[in-house]
Short mmCIF file of C-alpha atoms in Angstrom, two decimals:
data_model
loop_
_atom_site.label_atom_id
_atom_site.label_comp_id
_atom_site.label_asym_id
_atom_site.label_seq_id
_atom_site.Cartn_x
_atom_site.Cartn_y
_atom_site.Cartn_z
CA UNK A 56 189.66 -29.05 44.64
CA UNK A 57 192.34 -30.10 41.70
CA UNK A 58 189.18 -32.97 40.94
CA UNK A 59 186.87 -30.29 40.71
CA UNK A 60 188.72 -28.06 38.17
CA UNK A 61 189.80 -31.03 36.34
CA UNK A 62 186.21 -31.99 35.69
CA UNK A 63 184.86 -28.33 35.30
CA UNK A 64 188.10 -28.19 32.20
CA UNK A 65 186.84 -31.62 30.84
CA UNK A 66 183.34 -30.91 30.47
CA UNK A 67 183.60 -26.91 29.27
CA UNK A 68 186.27 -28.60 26.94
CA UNK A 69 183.57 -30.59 25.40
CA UNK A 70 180.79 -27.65 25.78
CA UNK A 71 183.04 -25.69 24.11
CA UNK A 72 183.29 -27.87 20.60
CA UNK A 73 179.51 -27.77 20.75
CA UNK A 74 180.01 -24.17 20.82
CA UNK A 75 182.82 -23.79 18.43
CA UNK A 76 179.96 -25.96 16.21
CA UNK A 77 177.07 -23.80 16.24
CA UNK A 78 179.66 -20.88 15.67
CA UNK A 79 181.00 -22.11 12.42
CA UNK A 80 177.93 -24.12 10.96
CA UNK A 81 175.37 -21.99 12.99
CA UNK A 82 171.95 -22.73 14.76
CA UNK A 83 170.13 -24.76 11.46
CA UNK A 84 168.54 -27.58 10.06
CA UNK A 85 171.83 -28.88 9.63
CA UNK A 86 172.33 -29.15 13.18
CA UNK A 87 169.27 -30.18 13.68
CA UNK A 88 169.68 -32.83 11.56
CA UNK A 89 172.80 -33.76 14.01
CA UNK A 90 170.88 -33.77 17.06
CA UNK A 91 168.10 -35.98 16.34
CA UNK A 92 170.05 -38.54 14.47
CA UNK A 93 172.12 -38.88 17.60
CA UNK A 94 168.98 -38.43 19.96
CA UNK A 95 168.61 -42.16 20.31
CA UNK A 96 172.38 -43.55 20.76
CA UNK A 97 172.83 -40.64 23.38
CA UNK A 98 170.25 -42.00 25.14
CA UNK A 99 170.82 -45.34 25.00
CA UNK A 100 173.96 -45.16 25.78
CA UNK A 101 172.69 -42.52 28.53
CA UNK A 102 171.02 -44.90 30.65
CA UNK A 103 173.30 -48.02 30.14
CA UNK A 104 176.36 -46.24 31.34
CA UNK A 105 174.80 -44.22 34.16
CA UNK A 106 173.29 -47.75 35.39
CA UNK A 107 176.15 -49.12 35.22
CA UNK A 108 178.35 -46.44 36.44
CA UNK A 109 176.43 -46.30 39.58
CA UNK A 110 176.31 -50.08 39.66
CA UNK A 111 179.74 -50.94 39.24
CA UNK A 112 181.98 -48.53 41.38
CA UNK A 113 179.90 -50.13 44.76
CA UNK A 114 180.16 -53.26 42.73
CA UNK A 115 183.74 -53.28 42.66
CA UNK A 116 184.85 -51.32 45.91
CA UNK A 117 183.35 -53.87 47.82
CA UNK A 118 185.61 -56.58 46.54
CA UNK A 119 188.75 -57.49 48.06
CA UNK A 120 191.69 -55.77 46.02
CA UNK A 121 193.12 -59.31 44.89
CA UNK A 122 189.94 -60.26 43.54
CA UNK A 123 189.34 -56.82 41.83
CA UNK A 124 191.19 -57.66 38.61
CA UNK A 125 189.25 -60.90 37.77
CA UNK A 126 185.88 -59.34 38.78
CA UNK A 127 187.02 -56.71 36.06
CA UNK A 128 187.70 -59.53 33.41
CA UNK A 129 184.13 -61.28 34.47
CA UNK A 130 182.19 -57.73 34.01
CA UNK A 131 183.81 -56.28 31.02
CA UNK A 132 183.81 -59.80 29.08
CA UNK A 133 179.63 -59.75 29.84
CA UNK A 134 178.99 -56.14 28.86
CA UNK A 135 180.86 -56.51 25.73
CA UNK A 136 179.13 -59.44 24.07
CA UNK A 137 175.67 -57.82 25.67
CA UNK A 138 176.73 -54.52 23.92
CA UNK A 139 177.94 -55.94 20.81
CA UNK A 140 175.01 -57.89 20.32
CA UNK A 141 172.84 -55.17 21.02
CA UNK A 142 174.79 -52.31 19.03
CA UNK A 143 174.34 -55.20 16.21
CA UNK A 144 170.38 -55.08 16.60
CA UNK A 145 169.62 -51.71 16.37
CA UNK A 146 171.51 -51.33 13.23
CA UNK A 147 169.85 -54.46 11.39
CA UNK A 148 166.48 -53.40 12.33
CA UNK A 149 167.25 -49.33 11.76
CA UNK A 150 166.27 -49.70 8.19
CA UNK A 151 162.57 -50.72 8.97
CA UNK A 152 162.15 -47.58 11.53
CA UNK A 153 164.55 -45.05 11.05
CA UNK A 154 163.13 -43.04 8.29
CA UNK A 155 159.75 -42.78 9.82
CA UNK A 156 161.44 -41.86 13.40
CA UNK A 157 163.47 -39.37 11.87
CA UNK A 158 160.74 -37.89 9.11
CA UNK A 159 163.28 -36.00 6.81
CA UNK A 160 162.39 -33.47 3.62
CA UNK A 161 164.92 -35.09 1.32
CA UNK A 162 166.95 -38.32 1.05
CA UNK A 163 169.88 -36.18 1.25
CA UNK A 164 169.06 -35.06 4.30
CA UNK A 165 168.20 -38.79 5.06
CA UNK A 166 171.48 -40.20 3.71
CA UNK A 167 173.54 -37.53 6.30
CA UNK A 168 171.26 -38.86 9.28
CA UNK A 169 171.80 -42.14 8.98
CA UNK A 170 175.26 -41.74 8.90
CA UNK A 171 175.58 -39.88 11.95
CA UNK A 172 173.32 -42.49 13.46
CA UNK A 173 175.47 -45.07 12.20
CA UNK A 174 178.46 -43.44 13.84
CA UNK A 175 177.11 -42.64 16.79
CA UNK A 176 175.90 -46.76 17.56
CA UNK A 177 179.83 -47.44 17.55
CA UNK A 178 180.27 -44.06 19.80
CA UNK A 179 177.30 -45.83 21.99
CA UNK A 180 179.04 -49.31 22.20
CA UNK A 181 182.37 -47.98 23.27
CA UNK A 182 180.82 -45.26 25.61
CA UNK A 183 178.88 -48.53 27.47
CA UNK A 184 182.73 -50.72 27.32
CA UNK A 185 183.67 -47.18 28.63
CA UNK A 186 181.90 -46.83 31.88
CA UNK A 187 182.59 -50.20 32.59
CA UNK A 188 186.71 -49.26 32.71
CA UNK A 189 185.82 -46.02 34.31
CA UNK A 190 183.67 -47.57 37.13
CA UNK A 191 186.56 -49.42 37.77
CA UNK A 192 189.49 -46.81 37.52
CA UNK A 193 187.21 -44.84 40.37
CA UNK A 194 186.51 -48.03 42.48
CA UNK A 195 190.37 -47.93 43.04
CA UNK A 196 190.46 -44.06 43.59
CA UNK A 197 191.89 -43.02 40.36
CA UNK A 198 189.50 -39.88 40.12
CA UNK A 199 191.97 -37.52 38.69
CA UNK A 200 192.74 -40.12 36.01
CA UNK A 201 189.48 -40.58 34.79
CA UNK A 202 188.93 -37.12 34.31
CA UNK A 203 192.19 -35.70 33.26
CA UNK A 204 193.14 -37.84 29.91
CA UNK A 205 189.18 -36.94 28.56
CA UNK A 206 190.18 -33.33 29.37
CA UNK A 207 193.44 -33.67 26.81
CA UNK A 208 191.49 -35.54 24.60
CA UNK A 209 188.58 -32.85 24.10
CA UNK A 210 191.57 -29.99 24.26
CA UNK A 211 193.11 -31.61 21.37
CA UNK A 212 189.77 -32.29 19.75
CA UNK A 213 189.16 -28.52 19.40
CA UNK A 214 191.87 -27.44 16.54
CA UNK A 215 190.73 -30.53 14.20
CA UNK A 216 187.21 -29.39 15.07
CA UNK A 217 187.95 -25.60 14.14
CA UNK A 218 189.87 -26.96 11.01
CA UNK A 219 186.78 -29.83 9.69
CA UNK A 220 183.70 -28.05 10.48
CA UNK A 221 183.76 -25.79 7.68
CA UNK A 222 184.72 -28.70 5.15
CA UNK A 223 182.70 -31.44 5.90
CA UNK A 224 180.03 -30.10 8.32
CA UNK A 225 178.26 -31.50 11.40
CA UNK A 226 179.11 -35.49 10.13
CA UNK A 227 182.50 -34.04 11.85
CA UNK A 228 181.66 -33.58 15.26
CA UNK A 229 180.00 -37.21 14.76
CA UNK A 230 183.25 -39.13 14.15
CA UNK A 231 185.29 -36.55 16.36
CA UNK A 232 183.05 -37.57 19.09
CA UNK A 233 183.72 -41.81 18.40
CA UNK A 234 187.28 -41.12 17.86
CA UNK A 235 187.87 -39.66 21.27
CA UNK A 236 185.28 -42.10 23.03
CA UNK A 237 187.24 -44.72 21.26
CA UNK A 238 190.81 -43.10 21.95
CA UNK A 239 189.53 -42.67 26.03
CA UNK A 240 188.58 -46.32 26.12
CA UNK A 241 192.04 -47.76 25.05
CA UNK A 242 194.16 -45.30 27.29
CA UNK A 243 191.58 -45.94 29.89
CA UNK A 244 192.36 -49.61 29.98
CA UNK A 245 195.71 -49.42 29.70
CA UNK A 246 197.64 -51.21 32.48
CA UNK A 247 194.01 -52.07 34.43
CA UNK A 248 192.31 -54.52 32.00
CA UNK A 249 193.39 -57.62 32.16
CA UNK A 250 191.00 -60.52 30.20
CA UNK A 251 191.47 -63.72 31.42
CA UNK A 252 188.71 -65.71 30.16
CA UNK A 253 186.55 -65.41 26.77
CA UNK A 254 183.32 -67.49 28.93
CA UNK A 255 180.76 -65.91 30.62
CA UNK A 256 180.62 -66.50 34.70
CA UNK A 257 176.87 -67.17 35.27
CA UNK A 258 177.13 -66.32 38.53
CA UNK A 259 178.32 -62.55 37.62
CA UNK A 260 175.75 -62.25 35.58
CA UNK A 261 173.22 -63.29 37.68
CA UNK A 262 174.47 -60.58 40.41
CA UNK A 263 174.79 -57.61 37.13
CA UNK A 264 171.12 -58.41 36.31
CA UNK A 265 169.86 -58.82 39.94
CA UNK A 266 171.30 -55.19 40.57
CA UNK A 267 170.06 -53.59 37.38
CA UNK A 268 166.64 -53.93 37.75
CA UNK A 269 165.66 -51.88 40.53
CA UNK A 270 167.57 -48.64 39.09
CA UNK A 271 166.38 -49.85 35.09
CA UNK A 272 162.56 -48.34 34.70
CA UNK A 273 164.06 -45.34 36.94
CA UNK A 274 167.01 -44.59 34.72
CA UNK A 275 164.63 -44.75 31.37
CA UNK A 276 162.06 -42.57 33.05
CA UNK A 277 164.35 -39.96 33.93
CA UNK A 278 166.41 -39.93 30.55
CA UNK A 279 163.33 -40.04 28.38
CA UNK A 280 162.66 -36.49 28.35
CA UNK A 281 165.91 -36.15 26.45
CA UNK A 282 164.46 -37.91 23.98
CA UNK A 283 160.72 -36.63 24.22
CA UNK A 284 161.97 -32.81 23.90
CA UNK A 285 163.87 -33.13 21.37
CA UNK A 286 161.47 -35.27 18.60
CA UNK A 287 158.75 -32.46 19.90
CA UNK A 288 161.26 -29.60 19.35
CA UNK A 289 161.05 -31.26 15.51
CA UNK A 290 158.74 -29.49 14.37
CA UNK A 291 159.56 -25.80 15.03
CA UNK A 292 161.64 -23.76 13.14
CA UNK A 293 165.20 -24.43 11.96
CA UNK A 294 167.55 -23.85 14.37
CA UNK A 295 165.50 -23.85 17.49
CA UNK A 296 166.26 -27.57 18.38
CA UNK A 297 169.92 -26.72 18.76
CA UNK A 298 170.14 -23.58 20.66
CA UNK A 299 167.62 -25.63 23.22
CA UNK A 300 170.31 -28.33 23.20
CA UNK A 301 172.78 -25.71 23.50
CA UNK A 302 171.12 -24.88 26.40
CA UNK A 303 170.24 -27.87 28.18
CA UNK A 304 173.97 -29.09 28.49
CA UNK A 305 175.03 -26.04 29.91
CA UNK A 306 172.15 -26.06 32.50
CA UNK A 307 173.15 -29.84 33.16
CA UNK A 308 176.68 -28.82 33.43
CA UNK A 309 176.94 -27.86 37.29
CA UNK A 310 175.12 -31.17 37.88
CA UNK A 311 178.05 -33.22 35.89
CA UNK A 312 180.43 -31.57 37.94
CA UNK A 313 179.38 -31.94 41.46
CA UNK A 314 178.47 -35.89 40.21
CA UNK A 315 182.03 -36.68 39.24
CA UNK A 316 183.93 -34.33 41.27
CA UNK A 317 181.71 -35.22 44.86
CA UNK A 318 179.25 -38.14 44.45
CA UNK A 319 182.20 -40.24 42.83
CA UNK A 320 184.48 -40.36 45.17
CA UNK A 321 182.22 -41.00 48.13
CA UNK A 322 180.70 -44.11 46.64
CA UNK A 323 184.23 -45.69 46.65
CA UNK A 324 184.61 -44.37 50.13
CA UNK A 325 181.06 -46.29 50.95
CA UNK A 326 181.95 -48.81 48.83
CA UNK A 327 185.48 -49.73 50.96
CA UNK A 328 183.12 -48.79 54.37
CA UNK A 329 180.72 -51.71 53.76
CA UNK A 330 183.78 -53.59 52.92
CA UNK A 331 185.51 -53.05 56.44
CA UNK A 332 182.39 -52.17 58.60
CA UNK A 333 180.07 -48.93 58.64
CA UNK A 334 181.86 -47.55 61.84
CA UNK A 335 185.52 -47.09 59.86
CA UNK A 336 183.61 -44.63 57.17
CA UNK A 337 185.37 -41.50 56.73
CA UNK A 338 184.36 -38.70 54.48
#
């Protein structure tokens, strides 16, 4: 029940900025302008952490708890050079696509999409180093944790929100968005994160890419409509592209909540049951 409310506060918290958004700026091209520069990171970073959320909380429930902590150090230390390097990618080779993807009137409105894009790559990065920690914290039962400090963090989001918006537009909610993602990730790992080598174990990474294929061409089928609608949605009129946004999230809202407040906590509970033997399984 507390989980529940917890993660209903976290993620009207961070409805609510949208909101708070639209009702300073409005429904425009400028927010437009947002949206689809971020279309791509969000949906990159969409499918990587939702594979590897559902990969890693089964991944590390089934491990005995004093192996737990080094299986931690193996996964993070993979996912980090993997996301680095391919964060590092997409930004050398944005320059040969972007503008064409993106189709803008005016260099100005050019310049301010790029930037957002370019903020929201290091929002994707740590979001991916993200859901590894939070896999983790979850494996071990921490569910209130991992949705309590993002709560604070969007509650304390909302008065700088309130106070930039009006000043320096929607390249605001851009960097207030990678400064919380950011800000999550450190507390996040406080205390649980423990590297103890800088080498990559081979055999890890063998297992990581054994497990993501089956769940891979799934998880980019069912998140490419996010990115389909929204390039389509280009070009109608001003506006239109981010009251639809607007309300998509709210329609995917219940689903968020009965993911992390139910589905969550019963993979560790499978997890530790597959561990110990399917008869000791309790719900």
């Amino acid at each position: 029940m507390i989980l529940g409310l917890v993660t209903i506060g976290n993620i009207g918290a961070s409805f609510f900025i949208q909101l708070l958004m639209f009702t300073v700026i409005g429904a425009n091209k400028e927010t437009d302008i947002f949206i689809i520069s971020s279309a791509a990171p969000l949906l990159l970073s969409s499918v990587i952490s939702g594979i590897f959320n559902n990969l890693l909380i089964p991944f590390f429930s089934t491990e005995e708890s004093n192996s737990q902590s080094g299986l931690l150090s193996d996964v993070f230390i993979i996912i980090f050079l993997g996301a680095l390097c391919f964060t590092f990618a997409i930004y050398l080779s944005s320059f040969m696509w972007f503008g064409y993807l993106f189709n803008p009137e005016t260099l100005h409105e050019l310049a301010i999409a790029k930037h957002i894009f370019n903020v929201q790559l290091i929002t994707m990065f740590f979001t991916v180093i993200y859901s590894v920690i939070w896999a983790y914290i979850n494996s071990l039962g921490f569910h209130f944790r991992s949705e309590f400090i993002p709560f604070l963090l969007s509650l304390v989001a909302i008065p700088f929100a309130y106070y930039l918006l009006p000043m320096y537009g929607v390249v605001t909610m851009a960097y207030i968005v990678m400064i919380k993602t950011i800000i999550c990730t450190l507390i996040q790992g406080y205390g649980v994160l423990r590297v103890k080598c800088i080498w990559l174990n081979k055999r890890i990474l063998v297992v990581i890419l054994a497990k993501i294929k089956p769940v891979l061409i799934a998880s980019i089928y069912y998140k490419s409509d996010f990115f389909i609608e929204r390039f389509l949605l280009m070009s109608s009129s001003a506006g239109t592209l981010s009251l639809f946004n607007l309300a998509q999230q709210l329609i995917n809202a219940g689903l968020q909540v009965a993911t992390k407040a139910v589905v969550t906590p019963n993979i560790k509970s499978l997890g530790y049951s597959y561990r110990s033997g399917l008869g000791s399984y309790k719900l």
